[in-house]
Amino acid sequence: MISHSDSLQCSVEGKSSVFAHQCLHCGNLLTTEKQKVSRHSPFCCAGCRAVYQMIQSEGLGRYYEIKQQVGWQGSALKSLPAELPDDITHTSLHYLDDPEFLRHYALEAPENSLGRKRMRFYLEGVHCAACVWITEKVEELVPGVASVKLDLAQSLVTVEILPGGSFRAVAEKLIQIGYHPHPIRSQKMEQYQVKENRQWMIRIAVAGAGAGNIMLLAVSLYAGLIETSVDTAGTHYSLARIFQWVSGILYLPVFLYSGQPFFKSAWGAIRSRELSIDIPIVFGIVVGSITSYYNLISGQHDLIYFDSFASLIFLLLGSRFILRRAQQRALTSSHLIRFLTPSCVDRVQPFKNQVERIPLDQLKLGDVVEVSPNTVIPVDGEVVFGESTLNRALLTGEPKLEEVHEGSFVNAGTTNVSSLLHVKVSRLGVETRLGKILSSMEEYLSRKAPIMEFAQEISRYFVVAIFGILIALVVYSSQYGLEVALNRVLALAIIACPCTFALATPFSFTLSLGRLARLGILIKGADVIEALSRVRTIFIDKTGTITEGNLELATCVIDSQHENEIREAVYALEMQSKHPVARAIVHYLEPLVNLSDDHTALQKTEEVIEVLGRGMKGRYAGQDYRIERSDRETPSSEGVAIFRNEIKVGQMTFQDSVRAGSTESIGRLMKLGYQVKILSGDSSLTVRKIAEIVGVPQEQALGELSPEEKSKIVLNSRHSSNLAPSKRAGLTMMVGDGANDAVALAAADVGIAVQSGIELSLRAADGYLLRTDLRLIEKLLAASRETMHVVRRNFSISLIYNLIAIYATFLGKITPLLAAILMPAVSLVLFASALYGTRKMRKEVSA
Amino acid sequence: MNIVLLFLPIALILGFVFVCAFIWVTFNGQYDDLETPAHRILLDDEKQEN
C-alpha cells in the first residue's frame, strides 16, 4: 500500500514519462523539497493527508487503484482548503438534521418506501469512476442509509435514508473522504426537465423499433418478394401486400408520436412567421407519408417509403436529443448563494455573553454575528468587535490579506483568517454585494442575445429557395400530367431534406465538444463553438490566470556575516504564521536552510509574536529579530525588511509570477489577429508590469477594477467596436477565475472560467478549463475555427448535391425511390466529411 | 401455410413487448443518467462478506 511511497508513475499526455512527484491523493504536483523527500507518503497539504488516511482506515484503498486504472491524470479540482479546520465535520452540518430544513430540501421517497427521505447534494470534487465507487461506498459505511447514487456528469449525489438515518452523518462521511457536499433544493424546473427527457427517449425508442421492423420487412420487399403469394383456404394472398400493409401500420406511431417534436416546432415557426429548417423537414415527411399511404391504399404498392421516413425520424430525433442532453445543467445560480455563504451562523445574544447557532435565514438586520477564524463571513456589515485579517479573494481575486478592525466594513463571502470578529448585520442575502453580483450575473446570462447562427441564416434562404423551386417544378412538370408532377414533387421534397442542418452540423459540433473535453476544455454548448469562431477581442484576468495567483518571494538580500543564522531565524519565525507572505518566505527559504528538522528550528525560537498584517517578531538563538513590511511599498512588490537586534540586515521582495507559457500564448494569439486586453483588481502598477512581461500594450492593461467595473468594460467593448456595424461584428471573450470575474464572464459573448473550484464562475461561464493554461485557450479558438470550416465545407457539398439533384429532378431522372436512396447516401458522405475534418484538426487541436 | 405468416405476428408481438419494457424502465428512471453507468462498468463487484 505504501509501496508507491515517494513517487507515482504517471502518464502525461499519452506518453509515459519519468517518475513525477504527485500528491498521493489529489494528484497535484508537489512543489517543495520537503514534501518530495518525506519518508511518509507525500501529500500536497494537510487536507489531502487527512483524507488519504481516512480512506485507508476505512479499508477503501481500492479507490486509488481504480483511479489509476481509469487513467485519471492531472489534478482534480481541489474542494477542500489547504488547512482543514479541526471541527469541519462536526459543527457546521447540524442543520442537515433540522426538520425545518429537511422540509424544504428533502423529498419523501416514492410510494413503496414509507418513511424514507431523499435529498440531493451537489458534490464538489468528483471527476472519475473512482469517485463514483468511493462515493457509493458511503451507503455501506454509514448506518441508516438506503442508497447513495452519484451522477457523474452533473456532480449530483442522491442520498436516500431510512427512517432512523441522518443526512448529517452522510455529509460528514463525504467530507472525510474528500468531497464537499452542498444540499440542493429540488425545483419544479428539474422535475419538468426529467419528464421531458424521458418522453424524448420513448419517442426515440418507438421510432427506432418502428424503423427497425419496417426495414426488416422492406429488405424482403426490395429483394423481390413481390412475386411470392400465399394460398390459404383457397384464397390468394400476396405476401408482399401483407408486408406493405404491416409497414404502413408500424409507421403510424412513428409518424404521429415520434414525429411530434418536429410538427410542434414547425407549427410554432410558421405561427411566429419565422423560417425554421423544421418546416421543409416536416413538409417532406408529411408529403412523403401521405403519398405512401395513398399509394398503399390505391394499389401502387411499390411506391411506399415508410422505411426511409421512419429511419429519418429516428436519426433526427437521436441527434437532436444527444445535443440537448449535452447542454443540460443541474445547477442554477439560485443554488450558488448557498455554496458561498455558511448555512448556520453564530448570533451573539444581546446582554448575554452567549452565542446561539441559528440558520442564516433567521438572521435580522442589526443582529451581531460572531465569525470565527477560518470561516466565511455570512453578511455585509460593520465590525463591532475584534481585529483580524480577511481574505477577500472572492471579490478581488487577489491572494493578499487585508486588515480590518472595529468600524471596518466587511462583505459576505470573504473569509476571516486570523481572529474572532463580531459583525453587525447591515445587509443580508440578495442585498449583499455578493448577492447583487449574483443577480447581475443572472441578468446578463438571460439577456445574452442568441447569436445568429450560421446554420440558421442559411436555412432561411434555403427554405425560401426550396419552396420557390417546388412551385417552379410543379408548373414545369404539369405539362406531363398530374401524376408525373406529383412524383417529381415528392422526389424533390425528399432530396431537399436538409440533412446538413439537421444531422451533419450537430454531429460536427458534438464531435468537437467531445474532442475538447478530452483536452480538459469543457464547453457548455454548440453555439459557444460558433461564437468562439467570431471572437476578436480577448479579455484576460491577471491574477490566477496569467499569473500563478500566489505570492512568491522574488529576491532576498541579506547583508551581514551572520547570513546563515539570519536565514534560519527568518525561516523558523515565519513558519509559525499562516499569512500568504509568510508561506512564500518559508517556501523560498526551505531548500536554502540547513535544518535537519523543523522541530529543532522551532525550539530555538522564543517569544514569537505575530503582528497582524505587518510581520513577525521574536528571538532566535538569543538574538532579537523583527521581520516586517516596509512602510513604503516599493512599486510593484511588497517589500519586507529583516531586522536583527534592531539593525536592518536584509530585504525581501515579492511578486506573483507569470505562468509558464503565458507570454508565448499571448504572443501567438496577438499574431493571429486577436486583440488581447488584461483586466485586474490589483494595483495599476503591478498590472502594467505584468503587461510588459507578457507583451500586451500598456493602454490595454487595466488595474484596480472591481467586479462590477470589469463587466462594464467588457460590455462597452462590444458596442464601441470599430469593426463594421454588421451583425458579424467581432465578439468578446473573457477568461477569468473566481467570483470577482463572474459578472464579466456573464457579460462577455463567450466567458471561459479557469480552474478555480468556485462554482460561481462555472455557472457564469460558457465553458471552463480544467487546467489553467493559456495554451488551452489557443486550442479552443483553433478548434472552433476548424469546426466552422468543416461545417462550411459540409454546406458546400450539400449545395452542390442539391443543385445537381434538383436539376436531375426537373429532367425527370429522379424517381422518389431513387431520391430516398440518395438522401441517406449523401448524409453518410456528410458524416464522413465531419469525421475527416478531425484529421486537419488533429494537428492543432491535440493534447 | 407459409411459415412466415406465423413468424410475422410473433416478431411484432416481441417487438411490442420490448418497447413496453423500455417505456416501463424509462419511467423508473434507469435512463435519467446516461454517463455514469459507462463509468460503473469499470468497477468490479465485490462480494459482501458478512
mmCIF file of C-alpha atoms in Angstrom, chain A residues 168-354:
data_model
loop_
_atom_site.group_PDB
_atom_site.id
_atom_site.type_symbol
_atom_site.label_atom_id
_atom_site.label_comp_id
_atom_site.label_asym_id
_atom_site.label_seq_id
_atom_site.Cartn_x
_atom_site.Cartn_y
_atom_site.Cartn_z
ATOM 1 C CA ARG A 168 -25.630 14.852 8.520
ATOM 2 C CA ALA A 169 -23.807 11.569 9.037
ATOM 3 C CA VAL A 170 -23.681 11.036 5.300
ATOM 4 C CA ALA A 171 -22.402 14.553 4.674
ATOM 5 C CA GLU A 172 -19.716 14.127 7.318
ATOM 6 C CA LYS A 173 -18.542 10.930 5.726
ATOM 7 C CA LEU A 174 -18.442 12.546 2.312
ATOM 8 C CA ILE A 175 -16.276 15.352 3.641
ATOM 9 C CA GLN A 176 -13.991 12.860 5.313
ATOM 10 C CA ILE A 177 -13.331 11.086 2.066
ATOM 11 C CA GLY A 178 -12.566 14.355 0.392
ATOM 12 C CA TYR A 179 -15.689 15.717 -1.285
ATOM 13 C CA HIS A 180 -17.625 18.771 -0.294
ATOM 14 C CA PRO A 181 -21.431 18.365 -0.385
ATOM 15 C CA HIS A 182 -23.862 21.216 -0.887
ATOM 16 C CA PRO A 183 -27.552 20.474 -0.392
ATOM 17 C CA ILE A 184 -29.727 21.282 -3.359
ATOM 18 C CA ARG A 185 -33.339 22.188 -3.256
ATOM 19 C CA SER A 186 -35.267 20.290 -5.897
ATOM 20 C CA GLN A 187 -37.068 22.721 -8.094
ATOM 21 C CA LYS A 188 -40.025 22.327 -10.367
ATOM 22 C CA MET A 189 -37.872 23.043 -13.405
ATOM 23 C CA GLU A 190 -35.758 19.988 -12.774
ATOM 24 C CA GLN A 191 -38.732 17.651 -12.439
ATOM 25 C CA TYR A 192 -40.053 19.041 -15.667
ATOM 26 C CA GLN A 193 -36.743 18.523 -17.401
ATOM 27 C CA VAL A 194 -36.559 14.921 -16.244
ATOM 28 C CA LYS A 195 -40.061 14.289 -17.552
ATOM 29 C CA GLU A 196 -39.230 15.819 -20.881
ATOM 30 C CA ASN A 197 -36.086 13.772 -21.270
ATOM 31 C CA ARG A 198 -37.996 10.601 -20.588
ATOM 32 C CA GLN A 199 -40.560 11.472 -23.202
ATOM 33 C CA TRP A 200 -37.839 12.103 -25.734
ATOM 34 C CA MET A 201 -36.292 8.750 -25.071
ATOM 35 C CA ILE A 202 -39.546 6.945 -25.510
ATOM 36 C CA ARG A 203 -40.160 8.727 -28.777
ATOM 37 C CA ILE A 204 -36.733 7.645 -29.941
ATOM 38 C CA ALA A 205 -37.414 4.095 -28.818
ATOM 39 C CA VAL A 206 -40.699 3.952 -30.698
ATOM 40 C CA ALA A 207 -39.075 5.434 -33.789
ATOM 41 C CA GLY A 208 -36.178 3.018 -33.561
ATOM 42 C CA ALA A 209 -38.334 -0.033 -33.026
ATOM 43 C CA GLY A 210 -40.616 1.047 -35.836
ATOM 44 C CA ALA A 211 -37.807 1.848 -38.228
ATOM 45 C CA GLY A 212 -36.009 -1.405 -37.496
ATOM 46 C CA ASN A 213 -39.021 -3.584 -38.046
ATOM 47 C CA ILE A 214 -40.164 -1.703 -41.104
ATOM 48 C CA MET A 215 -36.724 -2.081 -42.612
ATOM 49 C CA LEU A 216 -36.808 -5.782 -41.865
ATOM 50 C CA LEU A 217 -39.899 -6.010 -43.981
ATOM 51 C CA ALA A 218 -38.596 -3.585 -46.576
ATOM 52 C CA VAL A 219 -35.487 -5.635 -47.211
ATOM 53 C CA SER A 220 -37.630 -8.550 -48.217
ATOM 54 C CA LEU A 221 -39.663 -6.323 -50.464
ATOM 55 C CA TYR A 222 -36.579 -4.948 -52.162
ATOM 56 C CA ALA A 223 -35.235 -8.443 -52.562
ATOM 57 C CA GLY A 224 -38.150 -9.332 -54.747
ATOM 58 C CA LEU A 225 -40.919 -10.543 -52.529
ATOM 59 C CA ILE A 226 -43.489 -9.183 -54.915
ATOM 60 C CA GLU A 227 -43.980 -12.481 -56.608
ATOM 61 C CA THR A 228 -44.487 -14.723 -53.657
ATOM 62 C CA SER A 229 -48.029 -15.487 -52.910
ATOM 63 C CA VAL A 230 -49.826 -17.420 -50.281
ATOM 64 C CA ASP A 231 -52.701 -19.771 -50.537
ATOM 65 C CA THR A 232 -54.876 -20.140 -47.506
ATOM 66 C CA ALA A 233 -58.110 -21.939 -47.632
ATOM 67 C CA GLY A 234 -58.308 -21.356 -51.297
ATOM 68 C CA THR A 235 -57.843 -17.607 -51.193
ATOM 69 C CA HIS A 236 -54.950 -15.922 -52.790
ATOM 70 C CA TYR A 237 -52.928 -13.507 -50.672
ATOM 71 C CA SER A 238 -49.809 -11.759 -51.702
ATOM 72 C CA LEU A 239 -47.125 -11.859 -49.035
ATOM 73 C CA ALA A 240 -45.786 -8.630 -50.391
ATOM 74 C CA ARG A 241 -49.098 -6.924 -49.828
ATOM 75 C CA ILE A 242 -49.154 -8.141 -46.266
ATOM 76 C CA PHE A 243 -45.667 -6.834 -45.628
ATOM 77 C CA GLN A 244 -46.529 -3.497 -47.130
ATOM 78 C CA TRP A 245 -49.618 -3.124 -45.018
ATOM 79 C CA VAL A 246 -47.754 -4.081 -41.881
ATOM 80 C CA SER A 247 -45.128 -1.492 -42.725
ATOM 81 C CA GLY A 248 -47.809 1.080 -43.037
ATOM 82 C CA ILE A 249 -49.322 0.182 -39.693
ATOM 83 C CA LEU A 250 -45.975 0.161 -37.948
ATOM 84 C CA TYR A 251 -45.240 3.558 -39.392
ATOM 85 C CA LEU A 252 -48.290 5.170 -37.809
ATOM 86 C CA PRO A 253 -46.913 5.502 -34.245
ATOM 87 C CA VAL A 254 -43.574 6.633 -35.587
ATOM 88 C CA PHE A 255 -45.165 9.325 -37.686
ATOM 89 C CA LEU A 256 -47.799 10.509 -35.248
ATOM 90 C CA TYR A 257 -45.990 10.100 -31.946
ATOM 91 C CA SER A 258 -42.258 10.267 -32.540
ATOM 92 C CA GLY A 259 -42.597 12.951 -35.149
ATOM 93 C CA GLN A 260 -44.396 15.355 -32.820
ATOM 94 C CA PRO A 261 -41.435 17.495 -31.767
ATOM 95 C CA PHE A 262 -40.891 18.406 -35.410
ATOM 96 C CA PHE A 263 -44.525 19.195 -36.075
ATOM 97 C CA LYS A 264 -44.710 21.359 -32.968
ATOM 98 C CA SER A 265 -41.535 23.183 -33.860
ATOM 99 C CA ALA A 266 -42.550 23.771 -37.470
ATOM 100 C CA TRP A 267 -46.005 24.910 -36.470
ATOM 101 C CA GLY A 268 -44.545 27.261 -33.912
ATOM 102 C CA ALA A 269 -42.202 28.701 -36.504
ATOM 103 C CA ILE A 270 -44.998 29.212 -39.009
ATOM 104 C CA ARG A 271 -47.162 30.941 -36.429
ATOM 105 C CA SER A 272 -44.409 33.353 -35.484
ATOM 106 C CA ARG A 273 -43.602 33.841 -39.121
ATOM 107 C CA GLU A 274 -40.077 32.587 -38.768
ATOM 108 C CA LEU A 275 -38.363 30.421 -41.291
ATOM 109 C CA SER A 276 -37.031 27.418 -39.497
ATOM 110 C CA ILE A 277 -35.424 24.370 -41.009
ATOM 111 C CA ASP A 278 -38.049 22.221 -39.424
ATOM 112 C CA ILE A 279 -40.522 23.492 -41.985
ATOM 113 C CA PRO A 280 -39.053 21.753 -45.026
ATOM 114 C CA ILE A 281 -38.328 18.698 -42.912
ATOM 115 C CA VAL A 282 -41.916 18.433 -41.842
ATOM 116 C CA PHE A 283 -43.070 19.239 -45.319
ATOM 117 C CA GLY A 284 -41.008 16.409 -46.751
ATOM 118 C CA ILE A 285 -42.125 13.944 -44.119
ATOM 119 C CA VAL A 286 -45.794 14.814 -44.399
ATOM 120 C CA VAL A 287 -45.891 14.763 -48.182
ATOM 121 C CA GLY A 288 -43.922 11.550 -48.268
ATOM 122 C CA SER A 289 -46.067 9.835 -45.655
ATOM 123 C CA ILE A 290 -49.357 10.826 -47.201
ATOM 124 C CA THR A 291 -48.180 9.766 -50.636
ATOM 125 C CA SER A 292 -47.052 6.436 -49.261
ATOM 126 C CA TYR A 293 -50.384 5.775 -47.626
ATOM 127 C CA TYR A 294 -52.222 6.861 -50.711
ATOM 128 C CA ASN A 295 -50.172 4.509 -52.857
ATOM 129 C CA LEU A 296 -50.650 1.707 -50.387
ATOM 130 C CA ILE A 297 -54.390 2.004 -50.438
ATOM 131 C CA SER A 298 -54.862 2.771 -54.079
ATOM 132 C CA GLY A 299 -52.904 -0.131 -55.358
ATOM 133 C CA GLN A 300 -49.463 1.191 -56.313
ATOM 134 C CA HIS A 301 -47.858 -0.832 -53.613
ATOM 135 C CA ASP A 302 -44.307 -0.451 -54.754
ATOM 136 C CA LEU A 303 -44.122 3.252 -54.240
ATOM 137 C CA ILE A 304 -44.104 3.292 -50.460
ATOM 138 C CA TYR A 305 -41.378 4.956 -48.414
ATOM 139 C CA PHE A 306 -42.169 4.066 -44.841
ATOM 140 C CA ASP A 307 -38.676 2.707 -44.242
ATOM 141 C CA SER A 308 -36.919 5.868 -45.362
ATOM 142 C CA PHE A 309 -39.061 8.208 -43.354
ATOM 143 C CA ALA A 310 -39.061 6.073 -40.243
ATOM 144 C CA SER A 311 -35.275 5.975 -40.283
ATOM 145 C CA LEU A 312 -35.136 9.669 -40.942
ATOM 146 C CA ILE A 313 -37.334 10.464 -37.963
ATOM 147 C CA PHE A 314 -35.288 8.136 -35.798
ATOM 148 C CA LEU A 315 -31.966 9.697 -36.785
ATOM 149 C CA LEU A 316 -33.197 13.249 -36.478
ATOM 150 C CA LEU A 317 -34.640 12.618 -33.031
ATOM 151 C CA GLY A 318 -31.475 10.893 -31.927
ATOM 152 C CA SER A 319 -29.085 13.614 -32.966
ATOM 153 C CA ARG A 320 -31.236 16.336 -31.510
ATOM 154 C CA PHE A 321 -31.538 14.516 -28.240
ATOM 155 C CA ILE A 322 -27.801 13.995 -27.906
ATOM 156 C CA LEU A 323 -27.119 17.669 -28.371
ATOM 157 C CA ARG A 324 -29.884 18.529 -25.932
ATOM 158 C CA ARG A 325 -28.515 16.299 -23.215
ATOM 159 C CA ALA A 326 -25.049 17.727 -23.637
ATOM 160 C CA GLN A 327 -26.418 21.144 -22.864
ATOM 161 C CA GLN A 328 -28.432 20.441 -19.764
ATOM 162 C CA ARG A 329 -27.107 21.546 -16.446
ATOM 163 C CA ALA A 330 -28.403 20.867 -12.986
ATOM 164 C CA LEU A 331 -27.092 23.883 -11.113
ATOM 165 C CA THR A 332 -28.753 27.243 -11.243
ATOM 166 C CA SER A 333 -27.308 30.321 -9.669
ATOM 167 C CA SER A 334 -30.024 30.363 -7.045
ATOM 168 C CA HIS A 335 -28.255 27.351 -5.641
ATOM 169 C CA LEU A 336 -24.954 29.088 -5.612
ATOM 170 C CA ILE A 337 -25.504 31.667 -2.944
ATOM 171 C CA ARG A 338 -25.831 28.780 -0.522
ATOM 172 C CA PHE A 339 -22.471 27.449 -1.581
ATOM 173 C CA LEU A 340 -20.698 30.663 -0.918
ATOM 174 C CA THR A 341 -22.073 31.595 2.469
ATOM 175 C CA PRO A 342 -22.487 29.422 5.523
ATOM 176 C CA SER A 343 -25.844 27.885 6.288
ATOM 177 C CA CYS A 344 -25.585 28.363 10.013
ATOM 178 C CA VAL A 345 -24.317 31.372 11.871
ATOM 179 C CA ASP A 346 -23.487 32.202 15.461
ATOM 180 C CA ARG A 347 -25.629 35.051 16.650
ATOM 181 C CA VAL A 348 -24.440 36.946 19.658
ATOM 182 C CA GLN A 349 -27.294 37.302 22.091
ATOM 183 C CA PRO A 350 -27.564 40.848 23.352
ATOM 184 C CA PHE A 351 -26.958 41.365 27.059
ATOM 185 C CA LYS A 352 -25.834 37.787 27.462
ATOM 186 C CA ASN A 353 -22.371 36.548 26.906
ATOM 187 C CA GLN A 354 -23.517 33.755 24.675
#
